[in-house]
C-alpha cells in the first residue's frame, strides 16, 4: 500500500485513546512540518496479555477530532492486514529490550519495534515524535533508527502530567478517582528522590516512597544510567529513575531524570 502524503512529514504514531500527552506530541510535530501524520493502530504484537489488548480503550472518532484540533493533517487508522500483510518481519529489541519493562512484558519491545519499523516504512517521515514517559521504548526506537540507519530524526517529548503529577496515559481512564490520587504518589516519590545528590540515598528515598503507596504493586523501581539501562552507580553521568507497577489492575509507568550524582565520601 502507499499513502498519499505531502512530504516532508512529521509523524506521531499512537494506539489511540488520545489525551493531552498525545496532543503535545502532535503540536511538536506541527512546529516541525506542515504535514503531520497521526496513526492510530492498536498493535497486537506488543501485548503479551490478550485481555489487555482486547480491553485497550478504542475511541477513534474522538481521536480524529483531537488529532485534527492539535494540527494533524492526516489521521490514519490502518487495518491489521495493511500493517502486516503476510508474516511480519520481526525486529528484535535485543538485550535492553529484555530488561525492566521487558522482564514484565516479555516480547513487548520486539512488538513495538516491529510495528514502528513497519509504520516508518509506510509513512517515510522526516521526524517521528515519541513521549519520554515510555522511556525504554524511546531509547529502543532511537537505537533501532541508528542501527538501521533510517533517515528519520526521532524527537523526544516531555511527559505531560495531570495536576496531581500523575503521568498522562491512555490507561488512566481505568483508574477510579481515589486510585488516581493514590497513583500521584509515584510522581511525589520520584520528585523526592531528585533532591538527593547521592545515588544510594536517592535510591532509598525512591524505594521508600514507592513502597509506601497504598495498594501499589511494584514491578520495578530503579535508578539507571539512561545511556545504557545499567543500574546507576556513583559514576553515572546521566541517572534516571524508572518505576512500574499496578494499582487495582491498572499498570502504570513513570520516570524522571535524577540529579547528577555526587560520589559518597
Ligand atoms: O507508545 C505507543 O503508543 C505505542 O507503543 C506505539 C509507539 C504507537 C507503537 O505501537
mmCIF file of C-alpha atoms and ligand atoms in Angstrom:
data_model
loop_
_atom_site.group_PDB
_atom_site.id
_atom_site.type_symbol
_atom_site.label_atom_id
_atom_site.label_comp_id
_atom_site.label_asym_id
_atom_site.label_seq_id
_atom_site.Cartn_x
_atom_site.Cartn_y
_atom_site.Cartn_z
ATOM 1 C CA UNK A 1 0.000 0.000 0.000
ATOM 2 C CA UNK A 2 1.125 3.581 -0.475
ATOM 3 C CA UNK A 3 -0.080 6.675 1.359
ATOM 4 C CA UNK A 4 -0.587 9.953 -0.493
ATOM 5 C CA UNK A 5 1.278 12.386 1.744
ATOM 6 C CA UNK A 6 2.909 15.757 1.222
ATOM 7 C CA UNK A 7 6.488 15.141 2.260
ATOM 8 C CA UNK A 8 8.327 16.089 4.415
ATOM 9 C CA UNK A 9 6.189 14.585 7.138
ATOM 10 C CA UNK A 10 6.286 14.810 10.927
ATOM 11 C CA UNK A 11 4.805 11.626 12.346
ATOM 12 C CA UNK A 12 3.146 10.744 15.649
ATOM 13 C CA UNK A 13 2.448 7.002 15.953
ATOM 14 C CA UNK A 14 -0.221 6.216 18.559
ATOM 15 C CA UNK A 15 -2.504 3.439 19.726
ATOM 16 C CA UNK A 16 -5.391 5.885 20.064
ATOM 17 C CA UNK A 17 -7.293 6.922 23.196
ATOM 18 C CA UNK A 18 -5.616 10.277 22.687
ATOM 19 C CA UNK A 19 -5.095 12.590 25.653
ATOM 20 C CA UNK A 20 -3.194 15.792 26.399
ATOM 21 C CA UNK A 21 0.113 13.899 26.216
ATOM 22 C CA UNK A 22 -0.571 12.952 22.588
ATOM 23 C CA UNK A 23 -1.809 16.469 21.863
ATOM 24 C CA UNK A 24 1.566 17.825 22.937
ATOM 25 C CA UNK A 25 3.338 15.356 20.595
ATOM 26 C CA UNK A 26 1.131 16.462 17.696
ATOM 27 C CA UNK A 27 1.777 20.124 18.498
ATOM 28 C CA UNK A 28 5.533 19.472 18.460
ATOM 29 C CA UNK A 29 5.108 17.690 15.099
ATOM 30 C CA UNK A 30 3.208 20.712 13.774
ATOM 31 C CA UNK A 31 6.019 23.036 14.822
ATOM 32 C CA UNK A 32 8.388 20.937 12.690
ATOM 33 C CA UNK A 33 6.409 20.322 9.486
ATOM 34 C CA UNK A 34 3.102 21.322 7.970
ATOM 35 C CA UNK A 35 2.165 17.746 7.035
ATOM 36 C CA UNK A 36 1.505 15.942 10.315
ATOM 37 C CA UNK A 37 0.506 12.282 10.215
ATOM 38 C CA UNK A 38 -1.030 10.613 13.271
ATOM 39 C CA UNK A 39 -1.502 6.844 13.114
ATOM 40 C CA UNK A 40 -3.990 5.062 15.333
ATOM 41 C CA UNK A 41 -3.235 1.353 15.456
ATOM 42 C CA UNK A 42 -3.543 -0.933 18.464
ATOM 43 C CA UNK A 43 -0.697 -3.296 17.705
ATOM 44 C CA UNK A 44 -1.465 -6.847 18.900
ATOM 45 C CA UNK A 45 2.213 -7.828 18.653
ATOM 46 C CA UNK A 46 3.159 -5.667 21.632
ATOM 47 C CA UNK A 47 0.553 -7.069 24.045
ATOM 48 C CA UNK A 48 1.771 -10.055 25.998
ATOM 49 C CA UNK A 49 -1.662 -10.307 27.602
ATOM 50 C CA UNK A 50 -4.599 -10.873 25.183
ATOM 51 C CA UNK A 51 -7.126 -9.398 27.668
ATOM 52 C CA UNK A 52 -5.125 -6.172 27.851
ATOM 53 C CA UNK A 53 -5.203 -5.995 24.043
ATOM 54 C CA UNK A 54 -8.948 -6.636 23.849
ATOM 55 C CA UNK A 55 -9.776 -4.128 26.580
ATOM 56 C CA UNK A 56 -7.427 -1.396 25.297
ATOM 57 C CA UNK A 57 -9.598 1.774 25.036
ATOM 58 C CA UNK A 58 -10.850 2.440 21.485
ATOM 59 C CA UNK A 59 -12.176 5.946 20.795
ATOM 60 C CA UNK A 60 -11.443 6.556 17.087
ATOM 61 C CA UNK A 61 -13.939 9.367 16.385
ATOM 62 C CA UNK A 62 -12.770 11.322 19.400
ATOM 63 C CA UNK A 63 -9.148 10.620 18.455
ATOM 64 C CA UNK A 64 -9.656 12.059 14.956
ATOM 65 C CA UNK A 65 -11.192 15.224 16.424
ATOM 66 C CA UNK A 66 -8.379 15.647 18.986
ATOM 67 C CA UNK A 67 -5.646 14.950 16.419
ATOM 68 C CA UNK A 68 -7.086 17.409 13.901
ATOM 69 C CA UNK A 69 -7.610 20.101 16.526
ATOM 70 C CA UNK A 70 -3.943 19.689 17.544
ATOM 71 C CA UNK A 71 -2.666 20.128 13.988
ATOM 72 C CA UNK A 72 -2.763 16.706 12.308
ATOM 73 C CA UNK A 73 -3.298 16.861 8.556
ATOM 74 C CA UNK A 74 -3.711 13.096 8.083
ATOM 75 C CA UNK A 75 -5.142 10.727 10.694
ATOM 76 C CA UNK A 76 -4.535 7.167 9.619
ATOM 77 C CA UNK A 77 -6.154 4.149 11.207
ATOM 78 C CA UNK A 78 -4.767 1.191 9.269
ATOM 79 C CA UNK A 79 -6.143 -2.345 9.426
ATOM 80 C CA UNK A 80 -4.122 -5.301 10.690
ATOM 81 C CA UNK A 81 -3.778 -6.532 7.067
ATOM 82 C CA UNK A 82 -2.391 -3.182 5.924
ATOM 83 C CA UNK A 83 0.263 -3.230 8.613
ATOM 84 C CA UNK A 84 1.020 -6.921 8.481
ATOM 85 C CA UNK A 85 0.369 -8.353 5.021
ATOM 86 C CA UNK A 86 1.824 -11.852 5.252
ATOM 87 C CA UNK A 87 4.193 -12.674 8.055
ATOM 88 C CA UNK A 88 5.501 -9.608 9.909
ATOM 89 C CA UNK A 89 9.268 -9.236 9.669
ATOM 90 C CA UNK A 90 10.090 -9.170 13.373
ATOM 91 C CA UNK A 91 12.558 -6.579 14.657
ATOM 92 C CA UNK A 92 14.402 -7.666 17.788
ATOM 93 C CA UNK A 93 14.824 -5.209 20.647
ATOM 94 C CA UNK A 94 17.977 -7.065 21.746
ATOM 95 C CA UNK A 95 19.318 -7.311 25.267
ATOM 96 C CA UNK A 96 17.992 -3.961 26.525
ATOM 97 C CA UNK A 97 14.533 -4.970 25.303
ATOM 98 C CA UNK A 98 14.598 -7.769 27.883
ATOM 99 C CA UNK A 99 15.390 -5.539 30.865
ATOM 100 C CA UNK A 100 12.904 -3.791 33.206
ATOM 101 C CA UNK A 101 9.716 -3.476 31.092
ATOM 102 C CA UNK A 102 10.924 -6.447 29.074
ATOM 103 C CA UNK A 103 11.128 -8.657 32.190
ATOM 104 C CA UNK A 104 7.483 -7.988 32.995
ATOM 105 C CA UNK A 105 6.211 -7.716 29.411
ATOM 106 C CA UNK A 106 8.117 -10.430 27.601
ATOM 107 C CA UNK A 107 8.418 -9.726 23.844
ATOM 108 C CA UNK A 108 6.728 -6.332 24.232
ATOM 109 C CA UNK A 109 9.557 -4.308 22.704
ATOM 110 C CA UNK A 110 10.056 -6.696 19.781
ATOM 111 C CA UNK A 111 6.371 -5.993 19.019
ATOM 112 C CA UNK A 112 6.856 -2.229 19.414
ATOM 113 C CA UNK A 113 9.930 -2.095 17.161
ATOM 114 C CA UNK A 114 8.278 -4.339 14.573
ATOM 115 C CA UNK A 115 5.254 -2.057 14.245
ATOM 116 C CA UNK A 116 7.261 1.179 14.413
ATOM 117 C CA UNK A 117 9.607 -0.032 11.658
ATOM 118 C CA UNK A 118 6.617 -1.002 9.521
ATOM 119 C CA UNK A 119 4.901 2.369 10.158
ATOM 120 C CA UNK A 120 8.145 4.187 9.306
ATOM 121 C CA UNK A 121 8.404 2.228 6.021
ATOM 122 C CA UNK A 122 4.847 3.233 5.076
ATOM 123 C CA UNK A 123 4.896 6.880 6.221
ATOM 124 C CA UNK A 124 8.565 7.682 5.456
ATOM 125 C CA UNK A 125 8.634 10.559 7.953
ATOM 126 C CA UNK A 126 11.390 13.116 8.334
ATOM 127 C CA UNK A 127 10.592 13.407 12.049
ATOM 128 C CA UNK A 128 8.935 10.968 14.451
ATOM 129 C CA UNK A 129 7.859 12.141 17.884
ATOM 130 C CA UNK A 130 7.643 9.921 20.981
ATOM 131 C CA UNK A 131 6.958 10.718 24.628
ATOM 132 C CA UNK A 132 9.581 10.381 27.366
ATOM 133 C CA UNK A 133 7.026 8.686 29.582
ATOM 134 C CA UNK A 134 7.787 5.418 27.772
ATOM 135 C CA UNK A 135 11.485 5.985 28.239
ATOM 136 C CA UNK A 136 12.702 2.471 27.432
ATOM 137 C CA UNK A 137 10.559 2.457 24.282
ATOM 138 C CA UNK A 138 12.010 5.832 23.239
ATOM 139 C CA UNK A 139 15.544 4.564 23.874
ATOM 140 C CA UNK A 140 14.995 1.400 21.814
ATOM 141 C CA UNK A 141 13.361 3.277 18.916
ATOM 142 C CA UNK A 142 16.309 5.705 18.768
ATOM 143 C CA UNK A 143 18.665 2.748 18.906
ATOM 144 C CA UNK A 144 16.791 0.997 16.051
ATOM 145 C CA UNK A 145 16.849 4.142 13.883
ATOM 146 C CA UNK A 146 20.618 4.418 14.395
ATOM 147 C CA UNK A 147 21.273 0.731 13.890
ATOM 148 C CA UNK A 148 19.235 0.513 10.659
ATOM 149 C CA UNK A 149 20.487 3.952 9.536
ATOM 150 C CA UNK A 150 16.936 5.154 8.881
ATOM 151 C CA UNK A 151 16.798 8.762 7.594
ATOM 152 C CA UNK A 152 14.478 9.817 10.419
ATOM 153 C CA UNK A 153 15.044 12.204 13.321
ATOM 154 C CA UNK A 154 13.466 10.876 16.499
ATOM 155 C CA UNK A 155 12.255 13.694 18.741
ATOM 156 C CA UNK A 156 11.638 13.027 22.425
ATOM 157 C CA UNK A 157 8.849 14.969 24.080
ATOM 158 C CA UNK A 158 8.499 15.675 27.811
ATOM 159 C CA UNK A 159 5.975 13.751 29.899
ATOM 160 C CA UNK A 160 2.688 15.606 30.344
ATOM 161 C CA UNK A 161 1.200 15.254 33.815
ATOM 162 C CA UNK A 162 -2.189 15.671 35.417
ATOM 163 C CA UNK A 163 -2.452 18.424 38.064
ATOM 164 C CA UNK A 164 -1.615 15.805 40.723
ATOM 165 C CA UNK A 165 1.620 14.912 38.941
ATOM 166 C CA UNK A 166 0.321 11.567 37.596
ATOM 167 C CA UNK A 167 1.829 10.974 34.138
ATOM 168 C CA UNK A 168 -0.848 11.060 31.423
ATOM 169 C CA UNK A 169 -1.579 7.638 29.963
ATOM 170 C CA UNK A 170 -4.410 6.096 27.947
ATOM 171 C CA UNK A 171 -4.710 3.569 30.776
ATOM 172 C CA UNK A 172 -5.545 6.287 33.357
ATOM 173 C CA UNK A 173 -9.207 6.167 32.260
ATOM 174 C CA UNK A 174 -9.415 2.825 34.059
ATOM 175 C CA UNK A 175 -8.412 4.375 37.398
ATOM 176 C CA UNK A 176 -11.082 5.437 39.880
ATOM 177 C CA UNK A 177 -10.908 8.925 41.399
ATOM 178 C CA UNK A 178 -9.300 7.540 44.556
ATOM 179 C CA UNK A 179 -6.853 5.350 42.531
ATOM 180 C CA UNK A 180 -5.795 8.467 40.666
ATOM 181 C CA UNK A 181 -4.919 10.315 43.813
ATOM 182 C CA UNK A 182 -3.059 7.239 45.129
ATOM 183 C CA UNK A 183 -1.185 6.997 41.809
ATOM 184 C CA UNK A 184 0.085 10.556 42.248
ATOM 185 C CA UNK A 185 2.394 9.030 44.902
ATOM 186 C CA UNK A 186 4.567 7.755 42.029
ATOM 187 C CA UNK A 187 5.317 11.336 40.993
ATOM 188 C CA UNK A 188 5.910 12.598 44.529
ATOM 189 C CA UNK A 189 8.303 9.673 45.212
ATOM 190 C CA UNK A 190 10.260 10.423 42.032
ATOM 191 C CA UNK A 191 10.358 14.085 42.921
ATOM 192 C CA UNK A 192 11.579 13.378 46.472
ATOM 193 C CA UNK A 193 14.456 11.296 45.052
ATOM 194 C CA UNK A 194 15.577 14.177 42.796
ATOM 195 C CA UNK A 195 16.502 16.251 45.822
ATOM 196 C CA UNK A 196 19.125 13.672 46.884
ATOM 197 C CA UNK A 197 22.606 14.112 45.461
ATOM 198 C CA UNK A 198 23.997 10.740 46.490
ATOM 199 C CA UNK A 199 22.912 7.754 44.431
ATOM 200 C CA UNK A 200 22.411 5.269 47.273
ATOM 201 C CA UNK A 201 20.358 7.799 49.217
ATOM 202 C CA UNK A 202 18.270 8.705 46.128
ATOM 203 C CA UNK A 203 17.557 5.007 45.581
ATOM 204 C CA UNK A 204 16.494 4.581 49.232
ATOM 205 C CA UNK A 205 14.206 7.618 49.184
ATOM 206 C CA UNK A 206 12.641 6.479 45.921
ATOM 207 C CA UNK A 207 12.057 2.892 47.072
ATOM 208 C CA UNK A 208 10.646 4.033 50.427
ATOM 209 C CA UNK A 209 8.239 6.418 48.690
ATOM 210 C CA UNK A 210 7.083 3.872 46.112
ATOM 211 C CA UNK A 211 6.722 1.050 48.642
ATOM 212 C CA UNK A 212 4.535 3.221 50.850
ATOM 213 C CA UNK A 213 1.952 3.978 48.136
ATOM 214 C CA UNK A 214 -1.137 2.134 49.425
ATOM 215 C CA UNK A 215 -2.099 -0.787 47.159
ATOM 216 C CA UNK A 216 0.731 -0.186 44.678
ATOM 217 C CA UNK A 217 2.214 -3.483 43.472
ATOM 218 C CA UNK A 218 5.723 -2.704 42.248
ATOM 219 C CA UNK A 219 7.143 -4.368 39.123
ATOM 220 C CA UNK A 220 10.417 -2.482 39.368
ATOM 221 C CA UNK A 221 11.858 0.642 40.914
ATOM 222 C CA UNK A 222 15.438 1.521 39.994
ATOM 223 C CA UNK A 223 17.846 4.288 39.104
ATOM 224 C CA UNK A 224 19.586 3.524 35.839
ATOM 225 C CA UNK A 225 22.154 5.067 33.559
ATOM 226 C CA UNK A 226 19.939 6.479 30.825
ATOM 227 C CA UNK A 227 22.657 5.893 28.223
ATOM 228 C CA UNK A 228 22.623 2.095 28.558
ATOM 229 C CA UNK A 229 19.999 0.990 31.125
ATOM 230 C CA UNK A 230 22.660 -0.326 33.507
ATOM 231 C CA UNK A 231 21.952 0.153 37.207
ATOM 232 C CA UNK A 232 23.372 3.592 38.105
ATOM 233 C CA UNK A 233 26.455 3.926 40.264
ATOM 234 C CA UNK A 234 28.095 6.987 41.771
ATOM 235 C CA UNK A 235 29.990 7.385 38.472
ATOM 236 C CA UNK A 236 26.873 7.600 36.324
ATOM 237 C CA UNK A 237 26.695 10.895 34.464
ATOM 238 C CA UNK A 238 23.016 10.629 33.455
ATOM 239 C CA UNK A 239 20.975 8.840 36.104
ATOM 240 C CA UNK A 240 17.246 8.388 35.612
ATOM 241 C CA UNK A 241 14.736 6.786 37.970
ATOM 242 C CA UNK A 242 12.292 4.328 36.406
ATOM 243 C CA UNK A 243 9.209 2.874 38.071
ATOM 244 C CA UNK A 244 6.451 0.481 37.044
ATOM 245 C CA UNK A 245 3.668 -1.211 38.915
ATOM 246 C CA UNK A 246 -0.016 -1.776 39.348
ATOM 247 C CA UNK A 247 -2.896 -0.030 41.063
ATOM 248 C CA UNK A 248 -6.114 -2.035 41.108
ATOM 249 C CA UNK A 249 -5.214 -3.972 37.956
ATOM 250 C CA UNK A 250 -4.022 -0.896 36.016
ATOM 251 C CA UNK A 251 -0.369 -0.858 35.027
ATOM 252 C CA UNK A 252 1.423 2.476 35.382
ATOM 253 C CA UNK A 253 4.959 3.527 34.469
ATOM 254 C CA UNK A 254 6.906 6.708 35.030
ATOM 255 C CA UNK A 255 10.470 8.012 35.097
ATOM 256 C CA UNK A 256 12.425 11.120 35.993
ATOM 257 C CA UNK A 257 15.915 12.495 35.496
ATOM 258 C CA UNK A 258 17.857 12.375 38.763
ATOM 259 C CA UNK A 259 20.442 14.857 39.923
ATOM 260 C CA UNK A 260 23.944 14.359 38.591
ATOM 261 C CA UNK A 261 25.368 12.027 41.176
ATOM 262 C CA UNK A 262 27.869 13.187 43.744
ATOM 263 C CA UNK A 263 30.039 10.302 44.968
ATOM 264 C CA UNK A 264 29.595 9.437 48.667
ATOM 265 C CA UNK A 265 32.593 10.266 50.869
HETATM 266 O O1 LIG B 1 3.593 4.293 22.612
HETATM 267 C C1 LIG B 1 2.695 3.790 21.911
HETATM 268 O O2 LIG B 1 1.560 4.256 21.864
HETATM 269 C C2 LIG B 1 2.995 2.553 21.093
HETATM 270 O O3 LIG B 1 3.905 1.723 21.738
HETATM 271 C C3 LIG B 1 3.487 2.859 19.655
HETATM 272 C C4 LIG B 1 4.812 3.593 19.666
HETATM 273 C C5 LIG B 1 2.447 3.688 18.934
HETATM 274 C C6 LIG B 1 3.697 1.561 18.873
HETATM 275 O O4 LIG B 1 2.516 0.824 18.798
#
